[in-house]
mmCIF file of N, CA and C in Angstrom:
data_model
loop_
_atom_site.group_PDB
_atom_site.id
_atom_site.type_symbol
_atom_site.label_atom_id
_atom_site.label_comp_id
_atom_site.label_asym_id
_atom_site.label_seq_id
_atom_site.Cartn_x
_atom_site.Cartn_y
_atom_site.Cartn_z
ATOM 1 N N MET A 1 0.840 -1.164 0.000
ATOM 2 C CA MET A 1 0.000 0.000 0.000
ATOM 3 C C MET A 1 0.888 1.231 0.000
ATOM 4 N N ILE A 2 0.465 2.277 -0.674
ATOM 5 C CA ILE A 2 1.228 3.519 -0.735
ATOM 6 C C ILE A 2 0.339 4.667 -0.264
ATOM 7 N N ALA A 3 0.849 5.473 0.642
ATOM 8 C CA ALA A 3 0.183 6.695 1.062
ATOM 9 C C ALA A 3 0.984 7.844 0.469
ATOM 10 N N PHE A 4 0.341 8.686 -0.348
ATOM 11 C CA PHE A 4 1.051 9.764 -1.025
ATOM 12 C C PHE A 4 0.368 11.087 -0.713
ATOM 13 N N ALA A 5 1.146 12.114 -0.469
ATOM 14 C CA ALA A 5 0.560 13.427 -0.184
ATOM 15 C C ALA A 5 1.530 14.521 -0.575
ATOM 16 N N ARG A 6 0.983 15.691 -0.811
ATOM 17 C CA ARG A 6 1.805 16.883 -0.982
ATOM 18 C C ARG A 6 1.939 17.515 0.392
ATOM 19 N N PHE A 7 2.964 18.256 0.626
ATOM 20 C CA PHE A 7 3.274 18.830 1.927
ATOM 21 C C PHE A 7 2.485 20.120 2.111
ATOM 22 N N LEU A 8 1.136 20.043 2.142
ATOM 23 C CA LEU A 8 0.323 21.248 2.174
ATOM 24 C C LEU A 8 -0.784 21.252 3.220
ATOM 25 N N THR A 9 -1.292 20.134 3.645
ATOM 26 C CA THR A 9 -2.434 20.147 4.547
ATOM 27 C C THR A 9 -2.017 19.917 5.983
ATOM 28 N N SER A 10 -2.948 20.136 6.910
ATOM 29 C CA SER A 10 -2.591 20.115 8.321
ATOM 30 C C SER A 10 -2.542 18.718 8.927
ATOM 31 N N ALA A 11 -3.235 17.780 8.390
ATOM 32 C CA ALA A 11 -3.182 16.423 8.940
ATOM 33 C C ALA A 11 -3.549 15.431 7.847
ATOM 34 N N PHE A 12 -2.980 14.269 7.932
ATOM 35 C CA PHE A 12 -3.271 13.220 6.977
ATOM 36 C C PHE A 12 -3.810 12.023 7.732
ATOM 37 N N PHE A 13 -4.675 11.274 7.077
ATOM 38 C CA PHE A 13 -5.240 10.085 7.678
ATOM 39 C C PHE A 13 -5.138 8.963 6.665
ATOM 40 N N VAL A 14 -4.914 7.774 7.145
ATOM 41 C CA VAL A 14 -4.881 6.625 6.243
ATOM 42 C C VAL A 14 -5.631 5.485 6.901
ATOM 43 N N TRP A 15 -6.459 4.823 6.139
ATOM 44 C CA TRP A 15 -7.176 3.651 6.612
ATOM 45 C C TRP A 15 -6.549 2.457 5.927
ATOM 46 N N LEU A 16 -5.981 1.584 6.710
ATOM 47 C CA LEU A 16 -5.349 0.395 6.178
ATOM 48 C C LEU A 16 -6.276 -0.776 6.435
ATOM 49 N N SER A 17 -6.862 -1.287 5.398
ATOM 50 C CA SER A 17 -7.827 -2.365 5.541
ATOM 51 C C SER A 17 -7.378 -3.526 4.681
ATOM 52 N N PHE A 18 -7.193 -4.657 5.302
ATOM 53 C CA PHE A 18 -6.714 -5.827 4.595
ATOM 54 C C PHE A 18 -7.595 -7.018 4.941
ATOM 55 N N ALA A 19 -7.670 -7.955 4.041
ATOM 56 C CA ALA A 19 -8.479 -9.153 4.259
ATOM 57 C C ALA A 19 -7.701 -10.142 5.118
ATOM 58 N N SER A 20 -7.504 -9.780 6.366
ATOM 59 C CA SER A 20 -6.816 -10.682 7.285
ATOM 60 C C SER A 20 -7.322 -10.428 8.692
ATOM 61 N N PHE A 21 -7.084 -11.367 9.542
ATOM 62 C CA PHE A 21 -7.507 -11.234 10.927
ATOM 63 C C PHE A 21 -6.277 -11.276 11.812
ATOM 64 N N GLY A 22 -6.397 -10.767 13.022
ATOM 65 C CA GLY A 22 -5.272 -10.784 13.941
ATOM 66 C C GLY A 22 -4.446 -9.524 13.816
ATOM 67 N N GLN A 23 -3.211 -9.636 14.199
ATOM 68 C CA GLN A 23 -2.316 -8.488 14.250
ATOM 69 C C GLN A 23 -1.215 -8.577 13.192
ATOM 70 N N GLU A 24 -1.551 -9.046 12.013
ATOM 71 C CA GLU A 24 -0.553 -9.157 10.952
ATOM 72 C C GLU A 24 -0.021 -7.774 10.581
ATOM 73 N N THR A 25 1.264 -7.694 10.326
ATOM 74 C CA THR A 25 1.926 -6.443 9.972
ATOM 75 C C THR A 25 2.096 -6.350 8.461
ATOM 76 N N PHE A 26 1.886 -5.144 7.932
ATOM 77 C CA PHE A 26 2.027 -4.880 6.500
ATOM 78 C C PHE A 26 3.004 -3.736 6.296
ATOM 79 N N ASP A 27 3.793 -3.802 5.239
ATOM 80 C CA ASP A 27 4.691 -2.706 4.886
ATOM 81 C C ASP A 27 3.917 -1.659 4.097
ATOM 82 N N VAL A 28 3.923 -0.426 4.568
ATOM 83 C CA VAL A 28 3.232 0.690 3.912
ATOM 84 C C VAL A 28 4.271 1.739 3.553
ATOM 85 N N THR A 29 4.260 2.184 2.295
ATOM 86 C CA THR A 29 5.175 3.225 1.840
ATOM 87 C C THR A 29 4.470 4.569 1.877
ATOM 88 N N PHE A 30 5.046 5.521 2.601
ATOM 89 C CA PHE A 30 4.553 6.886 2.682
ATOM 90 C C PHE A 30 5.445 7.758 1.812
ATOM 91 N N SER A 31 4.840 8.674 1.055
ATOM 92 C CA SER A 31 5.574 9.577 0.167
ATOM 93 C C SER A 31 5.054 10.990 0.333
ATOM 94 N N VAL A 32 5.947 11.950 0.254
ATOM 95 C CA VAL A 32 5.558 13.355 0.281
ATOM 96 C C VAL A 32 6.418 14.110 -0.727
ATOM 97 N N ASN A 33 5.756 14.945 -1.534
ATOM 98 C CA ASN A 33 6.435 15.736 -2.554
ATOM 99 C C ASN A 33 6.844 17.074 -1.947
ATOM 100 N N MET A 34 8.132 17.275 -1.785
ATOM 101 C CA MET A 34 8.662 18.504 -1.195
ATOM 102 C C MET A 34 9.210 19.467 -2.253
ATOM 103 N N SER A 35 9.020 19.167 -3.518
ATOM 104 C CA SER A 35 9.638 19.962 -4.585
ATOM 105 C C SER A 35 9.129 21.404 -4.643
ATOM 106 N N GLN A 36 7.933 21.674 -4.123
ATOM 107 C CA GLN A 36 7.396 23.030 -4.149
ATOM 108 C C GLN A 36 7.626 23.776 -2.833
ATOM 109 N N TYR A 37 8.155 23.094 -1.831
ATOM 110 C CA TYR A 37 8.414 23.727 -0.528
ATOM 111 C C TYR A 37 9.596 24.674 -0.657
ATOM 112 N N GLN A 38 9.424 25.922 -0.227
ATOM 113 C CA GLN A 38 10.456 26.930 -0.426
ATOM 114 C C GLN A 38 11.332 27.177 0.795
ATOM 115 N N GLY A 39 11.008 26.545 1.913
ATOM 116 C CA GLY A 39 11.833 26.703 3.110
ATOM 117 C C GLY A 39 13.045 25.789 3.059
ATOM 118 N N SER A 40 13.909 25.932 4.036
ATOM 119 C CA SER A 40 15.076 25.056 4.095
ATOM 120 C C SER A 40 14.839 23.979 5.145
ATOM 121 N N PHE A 41 15.461 22.829 4.950
ATOM 122 C CA PHE A 41 15.337 21.737 5.907
ATOM 123 C C PHE A 41 16.494 20.779 5.722
ATOM 124 N N GLY A 42 16.781 20.048 6.775
ATOM 125 C CA GLY A 42 17.837 19.052 6.710
ATOM 126 C C GLY A 42 17.292 17.653 6.505
ATOM 127 N N SER A 43 16.109 17.376 7.102
ATOM 128 C CA SER A 43 15.513 16.044 6.956
ATOM 129 C C SER A 43 13.997 16.159 6.907
ATOM 130 N N VAL A 44 13.368 15.163 6.285
ATOM 131 C CA VAL A 44 11.915 15.038 6.245
ATOM 132 C C VAL A 44 11.573 13.807 7.069
ATOM 133 N N ASN A 45 10.579 13.950 7.948
ATOM 134 C CA ASN A 45 10.241 12.878 8.874
ATOM 135 C C ASN A 45 8.769 12.509 8.792
ATOM 136 N N LEU A 46 8.485 11.257 9.101
ATOM 137 C CA LEU A 46 7.119 10.751 9.206
ATOM 138 C C LEU A 46 6.830 10.501 10.672
ATOM 139 N N ASN A 47 5.680 10.978 11.138
ATOM 140 C CA ASN A 47 5.281 10.809 12.531
ATOM 141 C C ASN A 47 3.879 10.245 12.619
ATOM 142 N N GLY A 48 3.660 9.358 13.566
ATOM 143 C CA GLY A 48 2.346 8.771 13.791
ATOM 144 C C GLY A 48 2.393 7.837 14.985
ATOM 145 N N PRO A 49 1.263 7.218 15.301
ATOM 146 C CA PRO A 49 1.228 6.313 16.449
ATOM 147 C C PRO A 49 2.112 5.090 16.258
ATOM 148 N N PHE A 50 2.428 4.746 15.022
ATOM 149 C CA PHE A 50 3.273 3.591 14.734
ATOM 150 C C PHE A 50 4.724 3.820 15.143
ATOM 151 N N ASN A 51 5.121 5.083 15.414
ATOM 152 C CA ASN A 51 6.471 5.362 15.919
ATOM 153 C C ASN A 51 6.442 6.258 17.162
ATOM 154 N N GLY A 52 5.278 6.303 17.830
ATOM 155 C CA GLY A 52 5.156 7.079 19.064
ATOM 156 C C GLY A 52 5.218 8.583 18.854
ATOM 157 N N TRP A 53 4.883 9.058 17.634
ATOM 158 C CA TRP A 53 4.949 10.478 17.291
ATOM 159 C C TRP A 53 6.335 11.047 17.611
ATOM 160 N N CYS A 54 7.338 10.261 17.411
ATOM 161 C CA CYS A 54 8.722 10.618 17.748
ATOM 162 C C CYS A 54 9.326 11.440 16.612
ATOM 163 N N GLY A 55 9.385 12.727 16.760
ATOM 164 C CA GLY A 55 9.806 13.688 15.743
ATOM 165 C C GLY A 55 10.787 13.237 14.687
ATOM 166 N N ASP A 56 11.929 12.702 15.075
ATOM 167 C CA ASP A 56 12.938 12.368 14.077
ATOM 168 C C ASP A 56 13.289 10.877 14.042
ATOM 169 N N CYS A 57 12.391 10.031 14.529
ATOM 170 C CA CYS A 57 12.661 8.582 14.548
ATOM 171 C C CYS A 57 12.530 7.920 13.173
ATOM 172 N N THR A 58 11.664 8.471 12.313
ATOM 173 C CA THR A 58 11.448 7.869 10.996
ATOM 174 C C THR A 58 11.790 8.900 9.921
ATOM 175 N N THR A 59 13.032 8.866 9.474
ATOM 176 C CA THR A 59 13.519 9.807 8.467
ATOM 177 C C THR A 59 13.212 9.267 7.074
ATOM 178 N N MET A 60 12.711 10.144 6.211
ATOM 179 C CA MET A 60 12.368 9.780 4.842
ATOM 180 C C MET A 60 13.554 10.098 3.928
ATOM 181 N N THR A 61 13.635 9.440 2.785
ATOM 182 C CA THR A 61 14.742 9.658 1.855
ATOM 183 C C THR A 61 14.223 10.018 0.465
ATOM 184 N N ASP A 62 15.062 10.721 -0.279
ATOM 185 C CA ASP A 62 14.796 11.089 -1.671
ATOM 186 C C ASP A 62 15.936 10.506 -2.506
ATOM 187 N N ASP A 63 15.858 9.212 -2.761
ATOM 188 C CA ASP A 63 16.954 8.488 -3.402
ATOM 189 C C ASP A 63 17.281 8.963 -4.812
ATOM 190 N N ASN A 64 16.287 9.481 -5.554
ATOM 191 C CA ASN A 64 16.564 9.902 -6.934
ATOM 192 C C ASN A 64 16.565 11.430 -7.094
ATOM 193 N N SER A 65 16.572 12.168 -5.991
ATOM 194 C CA SER A 65 16.669 13.638 -5.986
ATOM 195 C C SER A 65 15.580 14.331 -6.800
ATOM 196 N N ASP A 66 14.359 13.779 -6.794
ATOM 197 C CA ASP A 66 13.252 14.411 -7.528
ATOM 198 C C ASP A 66 12.351 15.246 -6.622
ATOM 199 N N GLY A 67 12.704 15.369 -5.343
ATOM 200 C CA GLY A 67 11.905 16.157 -4.409
ATOM 201 C C GLY A 67 10.835 15.360 -3.689
ATOM 202 N N THR A 68 10.675 14.092 -4.022
ATOM 203 C CA THR A 68 9.698 13.238 -3.356
ATOM 204 C C THR A 68 10.425 12.331 -2.370
ATOM 205 N N TYR A 69 10.038 12.440 -1.110
ATOM 206 C CA TYR A 69 10.653 11.663 -0.034
ATOM 207 C C TYR A 69 9.764 10.474 0.299
ATOM 208 N N ASN A 70 10.390 9.338 0.565
ATOM 209 C CA ASN A 70 9.668 8.089 0.814
ATOM 210 C C ASN A 70 10.231 7.376 2.029
ATOM 211 N N VAL A 71 9.367 6.594 2.646
ATOM 212 C CA VAL A 71 9.801 5.664 3.691
ATOM 213 C C VAL A 71 8.755 4.552 3.775
ATOM 214 N N THR A 72 9.209 3.349 4.023
ATOM 215 C CA THR A 72 8.316 2.210 4.197
ATOM 216 C C THR A 72 8.399 1.766 5.647
ATOM 217 N N VAL A 73 7.226 1.658 6.278
ATOM 218 C CA VAL A 73 7.173 1.248 7.685
ATOM 219 C C VAL A 73 6.197 0.089 7.847
ATOM 220 N N PRO A 74 6.472 -0.811 8.784
ATOM 221 C CA PRO A 74 5.543 -1.901 9.073
ATOM 222 C C PRO A 74 4.434 -1.404 10.004
ATOM 223 N N VAL A 75 3.183 -1.654 9.639
ATOM 224 C CA VAL A 75 2.048 -1.265 10.480
ATOM 225 C C VAL A 75 1.011 -2.383 10.498
ATOM 226 N N VAL A 76 0.236 -2.408 11.561
ATOM 227 C CA VAL A 76 -0.873 -3.333 11.690
ATOM 228 C C VAL A 76 -2.086 -2.682 11.037
ATOM 229 N N ALA A 77 -2.930 -3.443 10.351
ATOM 230 C CA ALA A 77 -4.123 -2.900 9.697
ATOM 231 C C ALA A 77 -4.937 -2.087 10.693
ATOM 232 N N GLY A 78 -5.411 -0.911 10.271
ATOM 233 C CA GLY A 78 -6.182 -0.045 11.144
ATOM 234 C C GLY A 78 -6.282 1.357 10.588
ATOM 235 N N TYR A 79 -6.722 2.285 11.412
ATOM 236 C CA TYR A 79 -6.901 3.688 11.048
ATOM 237 C C TYR A 79 -5.812 4.487 11.735
ATOM 238 N N TYR A 80 -5.053 5.272 10.981
ATOM 239 C CA TYR A 80 -3.913 6.003 11.525
ATOM 240 C C TYR A 80 -3.941 7.465 11.103
ATOM 241 N N GLU A 81 -3.608 8.346 12.026
ATOM 242 C CA GLU A 81 -3.287 9.720 11.696
ATOM 243 C C GLU A 81 -1.780 9.779 11.559
ATOM 244 N N TYR A 82 -1.308 10.637 10.683
ATOM 245 C CA TYR A 82 0.132 10.808 10.555
ATOM 246 C C TYR A 82 0.442 12.199 10.054
ATOM 247 N N LYS A 83 1.668 12.640 10.302
ATOM 248 C CA LYS A 83 2.110 13.954 9.864
ATOM 249 C C LYS A 83 3.497 13.848 9.264
ATOM 250 N N PHE A 84 3.738 14.680 8.274
ATOM 251 C CA PHE A 84 5.081 14.870 7.748
ATOM 252 C C PHE A 84 5.647 16.113 8.427
ATOM 253 N N THR A 85 6.898 16.040 8.859
ATOM 254 C CA THR A 85 7.563 17.177 9.476
ATOM 255 C C THR A 85 8.969 17.294 8.903
ATOM 256 N N THR A 86 9.609 18.417 9.170
ATOM 257 C CA THR A 86 11.014 18.552 8.795
ATOM 258 C C THR A 86 11.836 18.778 10.053
ATOM 259 N N ASP A 87 13.030 18.215 10.043
ATOM 260 C CA ASP A 87 13.975 18.383 11.145
ATOM 261 C C ASP A 87 13.329 18.068 12.495
ATOM 262 N N GLY A 88 12.767 16.882 12.603
ATOM 263 C CA GLY A 88 12.040 16.494 13.812
ATOM 264 C C GLY A 88 10.680 17.153 13.808
ATOM 265 N N TRP A 89 10.416 18.010 14.779
ATOM 266 C CA TRP A 89 9.143 18.735 14.849
ATOM 267 C C TRP A 89 9.330 20.220 14.554
ATOM 268 N N ASN A 90 10.449 20.628 13.967
ATOM 269 C CA ASN A 90 10.693 22.052 13.733
ATOM 270 C C ASN A 90 9.664 22.678 12.805
ATOM 271 N N VAL A 91 9.260 21.986 11.741
ATOM 272 C CA VAL A 91 8.244 22.500 10.811
ATOM 273 C C VAL A 91 7.259 21.376 10.543
ATOM 274 N N GLN A 92 5.957 21.688 10.640
ATOM 275 C CA GLN A 92 4.907 20.734 10.328
ATOM 276 C C GLN A 92 4.197 21.173 9.065
ATOM 277 N N GLU A 93 3.404 20.281 8.467
ATOM 278 C CA GLU A 93 2.838 20.569 7.146
ATOM 279 C C GLU A 93 1.607 21.476 7.161
ATOM 280 N N TRP A 94 1.494 22.412 8.072
ATOM 281 C CA TRP A 94 0.358 23.325 8.064
ATOM 282 C C TRP A 94 0.622 24.616 7.290
ATOM 283 N N PHE A 95 1.804 24.760 6.726
ATOM 284 C CA PHE A 95 2.113 25.989 6.001
ATOM 285 C C PHE A 95 1.661 25.916 4.563
#
């Protein structure tokens, strides 16, 4: 599953629904397009309950330098709120 967003809104939500029972874990790829962001930053981070909302625990990468940052994380099927931030919690996507 892929969750994709532009770095423009205040909060993102994803519903992960799979035809399975129990606590099976699935790899989900999150992507954010930072190519239009005009501020400066050192890192792009993904935050949510799957990492304890830990500002800089899940750093995203832009392997092909196109401005789109990605990270794949294991999550259990369910409903999740998540946020993209830069440099830990220094900047959040409400701008």
